[in-house]
C-alpha atoms as one frame of an Amber mdcrd trajectory, in Angstrom:
protein
  66.807  71.430 120.631  70.437  70.509 120.070  71.703  67.816 117.676  72.058
  65.413 120.569  68.413  65.881 121.578  69.139  68.137 124.537  66.395  70.764
 125.018  67.411  74.206 126.264  64.700  76.552 127.575  64.848  80.014 125.972
  62.743  83.106 125.573  64.689  84.237 122.519  66.981  82.337 120.147  69.460
  84.057 117.825  70.812  81.803 115.127  73.650  82.487 112.704  73.562  80.363
 109.546  76.514  80.053 107.242  76.609  79.301 103.569  77.890  76.119 102.019
  78.180  76.452  98.252  76.476  73.834  96.152  79.344  72.571  93.999  77.903
  69.273  92.773  77.309  70.459  89.198  80.757  72.070  88.994  82.385  68.892
  90.328  80.452  66.759  87.828  81.740  69.061  85.078  85.308  68.322  86.183
  86.062  71.702  87.769  88.452  71.877  90.715  86.579  72.075  94.009  88.090
  73.246  97.338  85.346  74.672  99.594  84.073  76.348  96.424  84.967  76.408
  92.739  88.670  77.205  92.321  89.349  80.012  89.857  92.352  82.017  88.723
  92.870  85.773  89.063  90.460  86.355  86.143  87.857  84.111  87.860  88.296
  81.418  85.193  87.594  77.908  86.381  88.319  76.195  83.026  88.375  77.065
  79.334  85.277  79.239  78.683  84.062  78.655  82.274  84.069  81.328  84.952
  82.744  81.355  88.494  81.882  84.433  90.509  80.469  85.430  93.868  79.943
  83.206  96.895  80.909  80.010  95.079  84.285  81.213  93.715  87.567  80.481
  95.558  89.926  83.056  94.114  93.469  84.326  94.800  93.646  87.091  97.397
  96.865  88.107  99.144  98.671  84.892  98.313  95.944  82.425  99.227  92.688
  81.121  97.840  89.609  82.602  99.544  85.863  82.419  99.221  84.156  85.585
 100.422  80.430  85.917 100.991  80.062  89.680 100.630  77.491  91.203  98.326
  79.933  93.761  96.919  82.480  91.029  96.117  79.862  89.228  94.036  79.002
  92.473  92.191  82.641  93.137  91.358  83.115  89.507  90.332  80.251  89.800
  87.869  81.859  92.892  86.348  85.272  91.190  86.136  83.825  88.042  84.518
  81.937  90.117  81.946  85.210  91.892  81.009  87.095  88.603  80.801  84.363
  87.037  78.613  84.602  90.016  76.259  88.370  89.495  75.980  89.176  92.526
  78.158  90.552  90.971  81.331  92.010  93.420  83.795  94.527  93.317  86.564
  92.239  93.690  89.511  92.880  94.125  93.177  89.417  94.644  94.518  89.535
  94.844  98.300  86.728  92.852  99.963  84.550  95.008 102.164  81.103  95.223
 103.659  79.285  97.564 105.964  76.256  97.017 108.174  73.993  99.390 110.045
  72.569  98.267 113.366  70.255 100.922 114.778  72.592 103.951 115.067  75.863
 102.001 114.848  77.616 101.525 111.505  80.186  98.765 111.176  82.664  98.668
 108.296  84.876  95.685 107.469  87.768  95.940 104.994  89.957  93.027 103.896
  89.529  89.376 104.675  90.792  87.296 107.603  90.144  83.568 107.687  92.905
  83.121 110.241  93.989  85.698 112.778  95.452  86.101 116.241  93.879  88.066
 119.061  91.930  91.011 117.673  93.464  94.399 118.578  90.907  96.960 119.745
  91.791 100.659 119.377  89.533 103.463 120.562  86.359 103.497 122.645  83.771
 100.875 121.805  81.231 102.384 124.209  81.559 105.753 122.467  81.239 103.952
 119.092  84.570 105.309 117.943  86.980 102.415 117.448  88.626 100.041 115.064
  89.642  96.396 115.415  92.668  94.960 113.621  92.835  91.318 112.563  96.378
  90.073 111.888  97.808  86.777 110.710 101.254  87.012 112.283 102.391  90.586
 111.614 100.278  91.070 108.454  97.049  93.044 108.786  94.400  90.948 107.039
  91.293  92.950 107.903  90.077  95.980 109.859  86.635  96.469 111.415  85.661
 100.116 111.971  82.973 101.565 114.234  82.331 105.224 113.596  85.548 105.557
 111.580  84.389 105.440 107.985  87.283 107.621 106.776  89.776 105.176 108.257
  87.998 102.272 106.502  88.410 104.124 103.151  92.101 104.752 103.816  92.676
 101.093 104.735  90.846 100.030 101.578  93.005 102.337  99.442  96.248 101.073
 100.965  95.224  97.444 100.508  94.204  98.183  96.887  97.674  99.560  96.233
  99.237  96.464  97.871 100.775  98.569 100.631 101.040  97.688 104.318  98.302
  99.465 106.292 100.074  99.893 109.608 100.950 103.550 108.948  97.317 104.274
 108.055  96.165 102.534 111.258  98.618 104.442 113.459  97.387 107.704 111.993
  93.751 106.689 112.593  94.235 105.516 116.207
């Protein structure tokens, strides 16, 4: 049943559910909220207050982002622990995730909230392809199918802060 009361007959329903962070406590504490708790590069939200994982909006490639990837949350926890111990580090952790669906492995490197038309390279039917997500001319993320080595090379280039176009041309 839809929000307007319309009933649609179906044998199977697939539903994707997003995450909306619960920021009420952080807002009541006076922290800055913008679709999550706003933090700096060390994940600090205020003096002696850090936020990590799905709730944190942190600087990434010149903008604030909130990324709901398990590995991002793990790395955030490590970074916050270092910062709390007085050992903050310059970090450039590249967001990534992978997912296995039957015999198909998908890898996603980077982060693209806004992007133009996805660019597909390779053969999707043969499960040997990658998809590039750009904002203007800048590659923001790459999805790989059967190209794990390319995903690692894209991750390494992004971690160094280098453009990934040369890596993508070599992996096409």
